[in-house]
Amino acid sequence: MRAGINAEPLFQRVATGAGVYTLSLCAALAEIGHTDDLVLFHAAHALVPTDVQALPLRRCAFPLERDALYASWTDARRPAPQTVCGPLDVVHAPGPMLPPGGAAAL
């Protein structure tokens, strides 16, 4: 099973509960050997936080900044994470924004 995780909570200037949870979840899943089963997706960001860079997980960035990506998800229900990550069986969205699932379960 291949899962995509919305990594946007990891890009907040100040860590929130969703960000702390997402970082802990990703680190724990990588630690128990799921690095090939997971992919993080996020908006285009000029800087990637050190904690995010340290995760041994593949990251895929949309070519849109966060506000434009969230607006597109809300208004058009696209683009799905699969457009930048490839096939996914499950999409997990720990933050406040729910991306379109595409063909994956949410």
JSON list of C-alpha atoms in Angstrom, two decimals:
[
{"chain": "A", "resi": 1, "resn": "MET", "atom": "CA", "xyz": [0.00, 0.00, 0.00]},
{"chain": "A", "resi": 2, "resn": "ARG", "atom": "CA", "xyz": [1.36, 3.43, -0.95]},
{"chain": "A", "resi": 3, "resn": "ALA", "atom": "CA", "xyz": [0.28, 6.39, 1.16]},
{"chain": "A", "resi": 4, "resn": "GLY", "atom": "CA", "xyz": [0.59, 10.11, 0.53]},
{"chain": "A", "resi": 5, "resn": "ILE", "atom": "CA", "xyz": [0.69, 12.49, 3.49]},
{"chain": "A", "resi": 6, "resn": "ASN", "atom": "CA", "xyz": [-0.11, 16.18, 3.19]},
{"chain": "A", "resi": 7, "resn": "ALA", "atom": "CA", "xyz": [3.05, 17.73, 4.61]},
{"chain": "A", "resi": 8, "resn": "GLU", "atom": "CA", "xyz": [1.76, 21.32, 4.70]},
{"chain": "A", "resi": 9, "resn": "PRO", "atom": "CA", "xyz": [1.51, 21.32, 8.53]},
{"chain": "A", "resi": 10, "resn": "LEU", "atom": "CA", "xyz": [5.30, 20.85, 8.58]},
{"chain": "A", "resi": 11, "resn": "PHE", "atom": "CA", "xyz": [5.83, 24.20, 6.86]},
{"chain": "A", "resi": 12, "resn": "GLN", "atom": "CA", "xyz": [4.19, 26.43, 9.49]},
{"chain": "A", "resi": 13, "resn": "ARG", "atom": "CA", "xyz": [6.50, 29.08, 10.99]},
{"chain": "A", "resi": 14, "resn": "VAL", "atom": "CA", "xyz": [5.45, 28.02, 14.46]},
{"chain": "A", "resi": 15, "resn": "ALA", "atom": "CA", "xyz": [4.80, 24.34, 15.08]},
{"chain": "A", "resi": 16, "resn": "THR", "atom": "CA", "xyz": [1.13, 23.57, 15.63]},
{"chain": "A", "resi": 17, "resn": "GLY", "atom": "CA", "xyz": [-0.44, 20.40, 16.97]},
{"chain": "A", "resi": 18, "resn": "ALA", "atom": "CA", "xyz": [-0.98, 19.15, 13.42]},
{"chain": "A", "resi": 19, "resn": "GLY", "atom": "CA", "xyz": [2.65, 19.87, 12.57]},
{"chain": "A", "resi": 20, "resn": "VAL", "atom": "CA", "xyz": [4.00, 18.12, 15.65]},
{"chain": "A", "resi": 21, "resn": "TYR", "atom": "CA", "xyz": [1.74, 15.14, 14.96]},
{"chain": "A", "resi": 22, "resn": "THR", "atom": "CA", "xyz": [2.72, 14.96, 11.27]},
{"chain": "A", "resi": 23, "resn": "LEU", "atom": "CA", "xyz": [6.45, 15.13, 12.01]},
{"chain": "A", "resi": 24, "resn": "SER", "atom": "CA", "xyz": [6.16, 12.46, 14.71]},
{"chain": "A", "resi": 25, "resn": "LEU", "atom": "CA", "xyz": [4.04, 10.23, 12.48]},
{"chain": "A", "resi": 26, "resn": "CYS", "atom": "CA", "xyz": [6.45, 10.49, 9.55]},
{"chain": "A", "resi": 27, "resn": "ALA", "atom": "CA", "xyz": [9.52, 9.90, 11.73]},
{"chain": "A", "resi": 28, "resn": "ALA", "atom": "CA", "xyz": [7.94, 6.88, 13.42]},
{"chain": "A", "resi": 29, "resn": "LEU", "atom": "CA", "xyz": [6.77, 5.30, 10.15]},
{"chain": "A", "resi": 30, "resn": "ALA", "atom": "CA", "xyz": [10.23, 5.81, 8.63]},
{"chain": "A", "resi": 31, "resn": "GLU", "atom": "CA", "xyz": [11.84, 4.30, 11.73]},
{"chain": "A", "resi": 32, "resn": "ILE", "atom": "CA", "xyz": [9.85, 1.08, 11.40]},
{"chain": "A", "resi": 33, "resn": "GLY", "atom": "CA", "xyz": [10.72, 0.72, 7.73]},
{"chain": "A", "resi": 34, "resn": "HIS", "atom": "CA", "xyz": [7.97, 2.35, 5.71]},
{"chain": "A", "resi": 35, "resn": "THR", "atom": "CA", "xyz": [10.18, 4.75, 3.73]},
{"chain": "A", "resi": 36, "resn": "ASP", "atom": "CA", "xyz": [9.27, 3.11, 0.41]},
{"chain": "A", "resi": 37, "resn": "ASP", "atom": "CA", "xyz": [5.53, 3.13, 1.21]},
{"chain": "A", "resi": 38, "resn": "LEU", "atom": "CA", "xyz": [5.18, 6.84, 2.00]},
{"chain": "A", "resi": 39, "resn": "VAL", "atom": "CA", "xyz": [5.44, 10.06, 0.08]},
{"chain": "A", "resi": 40, "resn": "LEU", "atom": "CA", "xyz": [4.97, 13.59, 1.40]},
{"chain": "A", "resi": 41, "resn": "PHE", "atom": "CA", "xyz": [3.26, 16.17, -0.78]},
{"chain": "A", "resi": 42, "resn": "HIS", "atom": "CA", "xyz": [3.15, 19.90, -0.26]},
{"chain": "A", "resi": 43, "resn": "ALA", "atom": "CA", "xyz": [2.87, 23.28, -1.96]},
{"chain": "A", "resi": 44, "resn": "ALA", "atom": "CA", "xyz": [5.84, 25.08, -3.48]},
{"chain": "A", "resi": 45, "resn": "HIS", "atom": "CA", "xyz": [8.00, 26.58, -0.71]},
{"chain": "A", "resi": 46, "resn": "ALA", "atom": "CA", "xyz": [11.21, 28.57, -1.04]},
{"chain": "A", "resi": 47, "resn": "LEU", "atom": "CA", "xyz": [12.61, 27.00, 2.13]},
{"chain": "A", "resi": 48, "resn": "VAL", "atom": "CA", "xyz": [12.20, 23.48, 3.46]},
{"chain": "A", "resi": 49, "resn": "PRO", "atom": "CA", "xyz": [12.49, 23.20, 7.25]},
{"chain": "A", "resi": 50, "resn": "THR", "atom": "CA", "xyz": [15.49, 21.23, 8.53]},
{"chain": "A", "resi": 51, "resn": "ASP", "atom": "CA", "xyz": [13.21, 18.69, 10.27]},
{"chain": "A", "resi": 52, "resn": "VAL", "atom": "CA", "xyz": [11.45, 18.02, 6.98]},
{"chain": "A", "resi": 53, "resn": "GLN", "atom": "CA", "xyz": [14.72, 17.71, 5.05]},
{"chain": "A", "resi": 54, "resn": "ALA", "atom": "CA", "xyz": [15.94, 15.18, 7.64]},
{"chain": "A", "resi": 55, "resn": "LEU", "atom": "CA", "xyz": [13.02, 12.82, 7.04]},
{"chain": "A", "resi": 56, "resn": "PRO", "atom": "CA", "xyz": [14.10, 9.89, 4.86]},
{"chain": "A", "resi": 57, "resn": "LEU", "atom": "CA", "xyz": [10.92, 10.14, 2.82]},
{"chain": "A", "resi": 58, "resn": "ARG", "atom": "CA", "xyz": [10.30, 11.19, -0.75]},
{"chain": "A", "resi": 59, "resn": "ARG", "atom": "CA", "xyz": [8.77, 14.66, -1.07]},
{"chain": "A", "resi": 60, "resn": "CYS", "atom": "CA", "xyz": [6.72, 15.95, -3.99]},
{"chain": "A", "resi": 61, "resn": "ALA", "atom": "CA", "xyz": [5.91, 19.62, -4.43]},
{"chain": "A", "resi": 62, "resn": "PHE", "atom": "CA", "xyz": [3.04, 21.07, -6.37]},
{"chain": "A", "resi": 63, "resn": "PRO", "atom": "CA", "xyz": [4.05, 23.99, -8.62]},
{"chain": "A", "resi": 64, "resn": "LEU", "atom": "CA", "xyz": [1.63, 26.23, -6.66]},
{"chain": "A", "resi": 65, "resn": "GLU", "atom": "CA", "xyz": [2.22, 28.20, -3.48]},
{"chain": "A", "resi": 66, "resn": "ARG", "atom": "CA", "xyz": [0.09, 27.27, -0.47]},
{"chain": "A", "resi": 67, "resn": "ASP", "atom": "CA", "xyz": [-2.69, 29.86, -0.91]},
{"chain": "A", "resi": 68, "resn": "ALA", "atom": "CA", "xyz": [-3.12, 29.02, -4.60]},
{"chain": "A", "resi": 69, "resn": "LEU", "atom": "CA", "xyz": [-3.03, 25.27, -3.91]},
{"chain": "A", "resi": 70, "resn": "TYR", "atom": "CA", "xyz": [-5.60, 25.52, -1.11]},
{"chain": "A", "resi": 71, "resn": "ALA", "atom": "CA", "xyz": [-7.85, 27.70, -3.30]},
{"chain": "A", "resi": 72, "resn": "SER", "atom": "CA", "xyz": [-7.64, 25.18, -6.11]},
{"chain": "A", "resi": 73, "resn": "TRP", "atom": "CA", "xyz": [-8.43, 22.29, -3.77]},
{"chain": "A", "resi": 74, "resn": "THR", "atom": "CA", "xyz": [-11.42, 24.20, -2.40]},
{"chain": "A", "resi": 75, "resn": "ASP", "atom": "CA", "xyz": [-12.80, 25.61, -5.65]},
{"chain": "A", "resi": 76, "resn": "ALA", "atom": "CA", "xyz": [-11.92, 23.02, -8.28]},
{"chain": "A", "resi": 77, "resn": "ARG", "atom": "CA", "xyz": [-11.15, 19.92, -6.14]},
{"chain": "A", "resi": 78, "resn": "ARG", "atom": "CA", "xyz": [-7.88, 19.50, -8.01]},
{"chain": "A", "resi": 79, "resn": "PRO", "atom": "CA", "xyz": [-5.01, 18.89, -8.48]},
{"chain": "A", "resi": 80, "resn": "ALA", "atom": "CA", "xyz": [-4.97, 15.52, -6.74]},
{"chain": "A", "resi": 81, "resn": "PRO", "atom": "CA", "xyz": [-1.71, 14.53, -5.00]},
{"chain": "A", "resi": 82, "resn": "GLN", "atom": "CA", "xyz": [-1.24, 11.80, -7.61]},
{"chain": "A", "resi": 83, "resn": "THR", "atom": "CA", "xyz": [-0.42, 14.46, -10.21]},
{"chain": "A", "resi": 84, "resn": "VAL", "atom": "CA", "xyz": [2.93, 15.08, -8.48]},
{"chain": "A", "resi": 85, "resn": "CYS", "atom": "CA", "xyz": [3.43, 11.84, -6.52]},
{"chain": "A", "resi": 86, "resn": "GLY", "atom": "CA", "xyz": [2.25, 9.11, -8.82]},
{"chain": "A", "resi": 87, "resn": "PRO", "atom": "CA", "xyz": [-0.24, 6.41, -7.79]},
{"chain": "A", "resi": 88, "resn": "LEU", "atom": "CA", "xyz": [-1.46, 6.42, -4.18]},
{"chain": "A", "resi": 89, "resn": "ASP", "atom": "CA", "xyz": [-3.76, 4.02, -2.37]},
{"chain": "A", "resi": 90, "resn": "VAL", "atom": "CA", "xyz": [-4.42, 6.32, 0.59]},
{"chain": "A", "resi": 91, "resn": "VAL", "atom": "CA", "xyz": [-4.18, 10.08, 1.15]},
{"chain": "A", "resi": 92, "resn": "HIS", "atom": "CA", "xyz": [-3.77, 11.29, 4.74]},
{"chain": "A", "resi": 93, "resn": "ALA", "atom": "CA", "xyz": [-4.43, 14.96, 5.46]},
{"chain": "A", "resi": 94, "resn": "PRO", "atom": "CA", "xyz": [-3.53, 15.82, 9.08]},
{"chain": "A", "resi": 95, "resn": "GLY", "atom": "CA", "xyz": [-3.93, 19.57, 8.58]},
{"chain": "A", "resi": 96, "resn": "PRO", "atom": "CA", "xyz": [-6.94, 21.78, 8.14]},
{"chain": "A", "resi": 97, "resn": "MET", "atom": "CA", "xyz": [-7.18, 21.40, 4.36]},
{"chain": "A", "resi": 98, "resn": "LEU", "atom": "CA", "xyz": [-8.51, 18.25, 2.71]},
{"chain": "A", "resi": 99, "resn": "PRO", "atom": "CA", "xyz": [-6.94, 17.62, -0.70]},
{"chain": "A", "resi": 100, "resn": "PRO", "atom": "CA", "xyz": [-8.87, 15.74, -3.36]},
{"chain": "A", "resi": 101, "resn": "GLY", "atom": "CA", "xyz": [-8.29, 12.03, -3.03]},
{"chain": "A", "resi": 102, "resn": "GLY", "atom": "CA", "xyz": [-8.19, 11.26, -6.73]},
{"chain": "A", "resi": 103, "resn": "ALA", "atom": "CA", "xyz": [-8.45, 7.48, -6.96]},
{"chain": "A", "resi": 104, "resn": "ALA", "atom": "CA", "xyz": [-7.10, 7.03, -3.40]},
{"chain": "A", "resi": 105, "resn": "ALA", "atom": "CA", "xyz": [-9.06, 6.57, -0.20]},
{"chain": "A", "resi": 106, "resn": "LEU", "atom": "CA", "xyz": [-9.05, 9.59, 2.11]}
]
